[in-house]
GROMACS .gro file of C-alpha atoms in nm:
model
  213
    1UNK     CA    1   0.062  -4.662  16.955
    2UNK     CA    2  -0.078  -5.014  16.964
    3UNK     CA    3  -0.219  -5.166  17.294
    4UNK     CA    4   0.068  -5.268  17.518
    5UNK     CA    5   0.111  -5.652  17.513
    6UNK     CA    6   0.225  -5.837  17.825
    7UNK     CA    7   0.591  -5.926  17.820
    8UNK     CA    8   0.713  -6.293  17.836
    9UNK     CA    9   0.818  -6.410  18.175
   10UNK     CA   10   1.189  -6.470  18.220
   11UNK     CA   11   1.298  -6.839  18.260
   12UNK     CA   12   1.475  -6.991  18.541
   13UNK     CA   13   1.727  -6.961  18.703
   14UNK     CA   14   1.679  -6.639  18.926
   15UNK     CA   15   2.016  -6.500  18.811
   16UNK     CA   16   1.870  -6.461  18.453
   17UNK     CA   17   1.667  -6.164  18.576
   18UNK     CA   18   1.961  -5.981  18.692
   19UNK     CA   19   2.145  -6.004  18.352
   20UNK     CA   20   2.230  -5.687  18.153
   21UNK     CA   21   2.013  -5.803  17.860
   22UNK     CA   22   1.716  -5.873  18.079
   23UNK     CA   23   1.741  -5.547  18.263
   24UNK     CA   24   1.774  -5.361  17.929
   25UNK     CA   25   1.477  -5.534  17.792
   26UNK     CA   26   1.273  -5.470  18.107
   27UNK     CA   27   1.366  -5.092  18.071
   28UNK     CA   28   1.226  -5.096  17.712
   29UNK     CA   29   0.908  -5.260  17.821
   30UNK     CA   30   0.850  -5.019  18.111
   31UNK     CA   31   0.926  -4.709  17.896
   32UNK     CA   32   0.674  -4.848  17.629
   33UNK     CA   33   0.407  -4.922  17.898
   34UNK     CA   34   0.458  -4.601  18.089
   35UNK     CA   35   0.456  -4.368  17.749
   36UNK     CA   36   0.095  -4.492  17.685
   37UNK     CA   37  -0.190  -4.272  17.836
   38UNK     CA   38  -0.381  -4.599  17.908
   39UNK     CA   39  -0.093  -4.711  18.138
   40UNK     CA   40  -0.222  -4.795  18.486
   41UNK     CA   41  -0.057  -4.926  18.811
   42UNK     CA   42  -0.167  -5.284  18.702
   43UNK     CA   43   0.015  -5.243  18.370
   44UNK     CA   44   0.349  -5.138  18.542
   45UNK     CA   45   0.298  -5.419  18.798
   46UNK     CA   46   0.239  -5.664  18.518
   47UNK     CA   47   0.566  -5.582  18.362
   48UNK     CA   48   0.768  -5.607  18.695
   49UNK     CA   49   0.621  -5.941  18.765
   50UNK     CA   50   0.692  -6.072  18.422
   51UNK     CA   51   1.053  -5.983  18.486
   52UNK     CA   52   1.068  -6.163  18.819
   53UNK     CA   53   1.013  -5.880  19.086
   54UNK     CA   54   0.881  -6.045  19.391
   55UNK     CA   55   0.561  -5.959  19.580
   56UNK     CA   56   0.441  -5.755  19.753
   57UNK     CA   57   0.561  -5.498  19.508
   58UNK     CA   58   0.428  -5.193  19.696
   59UNK     CA   59   0.341  -4.967  19.412
   60UNK     CA   60   0.097  -4.705  19.461
   61UNK     CA   61  -0.069  -4.442  19.227
   62UNK     CA   62   0.167  -4.184  19.388
   63UNK     CA   63   0.456  -4.374  19.202
   64UNK     CA   64   0.316  -4.319  18.858
   65UNK     CA   65   0.395  -3.961  18.780
   66UNK     CA   66   0.775  -3.998  18.880
   67UNK     CA   67   0.791  -4.356  18.693
   68UNK     CA   68   0.655  -4.163  18.383
   69UNK     CA   69   0.920  -3.888  18.415
   70UNK     CA   70   1.187  -4.158  18.440
   71UNK     CA   71   1.053  -4.329  18.136
   72UNK     CA   72   1.058  -4.003  17.955
   73UNK     CA   73   1.429  -3.965  18.038
   74UNK     CA   74   1.524  -4.309  17.937
   75UNK     CA   75   1.336  -4.272  17.613
   76UNK     CA   76   1.590  -4.039  17.489
   77UNK     CA   77   1.853  -4.287  17.530
   78UNK     CA   78   1.650  -4.564  17.317
   79UNK     CA   79   1.607  -4.297  17.061
   80UNK     CA   80   1.973  -4.184  17.023
   81UNK     CA   81   2.079  -4.199  16.662
   82UNK     CA   82   2.422  -4.337  16.739
   83UNK     CA   83   2.663  -4.469  17.000
   84UNK     CA   84   2.805  -4.128  17.076
   85UNK     CA   85   2.466  -3.956  17.134
   86UNK     CA   86   2.347  -4.254  17.348
   87UNK     CA   87   2.666  -4.253  17.552
   88UNK     CA   88   2.628  -3.866  17.612
   89UNK     CA   89   2.276  -3.908  17.722
   90UNK     CA   90   2.361  -4.186  17.946
   91UNK     CA   91   2.654  -3.990  18.108
   92UNK     CA   92   2.414  -3.703  18.182
   93UNK     CA   93   2.184  -3.941  18.357
   94UNK     CA   94   2.453  -4.118  18.540
   95UNK     CA   95   2.588  -3.804  18.671
   96UNK     CA   96   2.265  -3.659  18.773
   97UNK     CA   97   2.052  -3.925  18.887
   98UNK     CA   98   2.264  -4.226  19.009
   99UNK     CA   99   2.487  -4.291  19.335
  100UNK     CA  100   2.786  -4.490  19.403
  101UNK     CA  101   2.817  -4.834  19.249
  102UNK     CA  102   2.743  -5.112  19.506
  103UNK     CA  103   2.651  -5.466  19.524
  104UNK     CA  104   2.345  -5.593  19.699
  105UNK     CA  105   2.166  -5.938  19.768
  106UNK     CA  106   1.873  -5.781  19.931
  107UNK     CA  107   1.946  -5.950  20.250
  108UNK     CA  108   2.005  -6.281  20.081
  109UNK     CA  109   1.677  -6.274  19.894
  110UNK     CA  110   1.859  -6.264  19.562
  111UNK     CA  111   2.205  -6.329  19.397
  112UNK     CA  112   2.452  -6.063  19.430
  113UNK     CA  113   2.411  -5.790  19.159
  114UNK     CA  114   2.498  -5.415  19.114
  115UNK     CA  115   2.289  -5.130  19.209
  116UNK     CA  116   2.359  -4.742  19.165
  117UNK     CA  117   2.048  -4.622  19.363
  118UNK     CA  118   2.085  -4.496  19.725
  119UNK     CA  119   1.966  -4.817  19.915
  120UNK     CA  120   1.757  -5.122  19.854
  121UNK     CA  121   1.444  -4.941  19.965
  122UNK     CA  122   1.476  -4.672  19.717
  123UNK     CA  123   1.158  -4.554  19.553
  124UNK     CA  124   1.035  -4.754  19.233
  125UNK     CA  125   1.104  -4.450  19.000
  126UNK     CA  126   1.465  -4.408  19.133
  127UNK     CA  127   1.531  -4.789  19.108
  128UNK     CA  128   1.376  -4.793  18.752
  129UNK     CA  129   1.596  -4.513  18.628
  130UNK     CA  130   1.914  -4.615  18.789
  131UNK     CA  131   1.903  -4.975  18.724
  132UNK     CA  132   1.809  -4.902  18.355
  133UNK     CA  133   2.093  -4.665  18.311
  134UNK     CA  134   2.346  -4.920  18.446
  135UNK     CA  135   2.212  -5.181  18.229
  136UNK     CA  136   2.208  -4.984  17.917
  137UNK     CA  137   2.543  -4.840  17.968
  138UNK     CA  138   2.708  -5.185  18.029
  139UNK     CA  139   2.518  -5.315  17.712
  140UNK     CA  140   2.655  -5.002  17.505
  141UNK     CA  141   3.002  -5.090  17.650
  142UNK     CA  142   2.985  -5.463  17.573
  143UNK     CA  143   2.813  -5.439  17.220
  144UNK     CA  144   2.990  -5.129  17.102
  145UNK     CA  145   2.679  -4.964  16.965
  146UNK     CA  146   2.371  -4.777  17.080
  147UNK     CA  147   2.183  -4.992  17.317
  148UNK     CA  148   1.837  -4.909  17.196
  149UNK     CA  149   1.616  -4.847  16.894
  150UNK     CA  150   1.287  -4.748  16.775
  151UNK     CA  151   1.067  -5.000  16.568
  152UNK     CA  152   1.103  -4.949  16.221
  153UNK     CA  153   0.729  -5.024  16.160
  154UNK     CA  154   0.538  -4.725  16.038
  155UNK     CA  155   0.246  -4.829  16.266
  156UNK     CA  156   0.452  -4.865  16.583
  157UNK     CA  157   0.661  -4.610  16.801
  158UNK     CA  158   0.787  -4.863  17.059
  159UNK     CA  159   1.143  -4.868  17.158
  160UNK     CA  160   1.334  -5.193  17.208
  161UNK     CA  161   1.674  -5.337  17.263
  162UNK     CA  162   1.781  -5.429  16.892
  163UNK     CA  163   1.988  -5.735  16.977
  164UNK     CA  164   1.948  -6.115  17.000
  165UNK     CA  165   2.171  -6.358  17.135
  166UNK     CA  166   2.453  -6.236  16.897
  167UNK     CA  167   2.562  -5.908  16.774
  168UNK     CA  168   2.309  -5.866  16.495
  169UNK     CA  169   2.110  -5.546  16.486
  170UNK     CA  170   1.743  -5.569  16.441
  171UNK     CA  171   1.480  -5.332  16.300
  172UNK     CA  172   1.161  -5.432  16.455
  173UNK     CA  173   1.037  -5.455  16.814
  174UNK     CA  174   0.845  -5.776  16.749
  175UNK     CA  175   0.767  -6.049  16.496
  176UNK     CA  176   0.430  -5.894  16.471
  177UNK     CA  177   0.564  -5.559  16.327
  178UNK     CA  178   0.819  -5.741  16.107
  179UNK     CA  179   0.533  -5.957  15.960
  180UNK     CA  180   0.310  -5.655  15.922
  181UNK     CA  181   0.572  -5.459  15.717
  182UNK     CA  182   0.671  -5.777  15.507
  183UNK     CA  183   0.291  -5.813  15.413
  184UNK     CA  184   0.258  -5.437  15.343
  185UNK     CA  185   0.561  -5.436  15.111
  186UNK     CA  186   0.430  -5.739  14.933
  187UNK     CA  187   0.080  -5.579  14.868
  188UNK     CA  188   0.269  -5.269  14.756
  189UNK     CA  189   0.485  -5.463  14.511
  190UNK     CA  190   0.177  -5.654  14.363
  191UNK     CA  191  -0.012  -5.320  14.334
  192UNK     CA  192   0.263  -5.177  14.125
  193UNK     CA  193   0.341  -4.819  14.052
  194UNK     CA  194   0.049  -4.596  14.135
  195UNK     CA  195  -0.149  -4.893  14.271
  196UNK     CA  196  -0.360  -4.877  14.599
  197UNK     CA  197  -0.156  -5.105  14.822
  198UNK     CA  198  -0.334  -5.214  15.154
  199UNK     CA  199  -0.294  -5.020  15.474
  200UNK     CA  200   0.043  -5.121  15.636
  201UNK     CA  201  -0.115  -5.102  15.981
  202UNK     CA  202  -0.323  -5.405  15.909
  203UNK     CA  203  -0.289  -5.641  16.195
  204UNK     CA  204  -0.105  -5.975  16.188
  205UNK     CA  205  -0.044  -6.257  16.440
  206UNK     CA  206   0.158  -6.104  16.741
  207UNK     CA  207   0.429  -6.219  16.966
  208UNK     CA  208   0.603  -6.096  17.282
  209UNK     CA  209   0.766  -5.759  17.286
  210UNK     CA  210   1.141  -5.724  17.254
  211UNK     CA  211   1.161  -6.049  17.029
  212UNK     CA  212   1.271  -5.816  16.734
  213UNK     CA  213   1.315  -5.961  16.382
   0.00000   0.00000   0.00000
């Protein structure tokens, strides 16, 4: 996998960070970060801060193994090959890992929003898994297809939320990957049959993750 780039911070207002789409994209970014062997506590903290989590985060090295396990479970939802498979995997996670639906404002520190973990002080891994399941389930319900995808670039294995502001499905996790594939296809076309086209993994100017084209 390529090195994990920092996600683009969410804009104001604060309610934006509790939206279904924002939570789904946060889930994808955390899954990608935690899937890398190079992932550190600082990497995870950086993603959480970019999505509006307030200090002090209270993350410790002891949280990483369970966060990685949660990421592995969520990865199966993003890689589902259709809505039925995605729904089945989400149903399993919802049944095994989540609690009753409740609303919380974290003592007035945030807008009211839903949680399906046990309480506001649940461990990070439990919060990550349950909040991601809830967001991805609602996204599947609203959009009518699988909520995740895997980047179509041959040089990338990242998962992402294949949706823009509308209902259009997207194939790439970022403009960087889309540009790389267009350049590679152009070079192959110029080389012709049997030609020696340039390596499709050649780099190109990047952009923030989950800005798929």
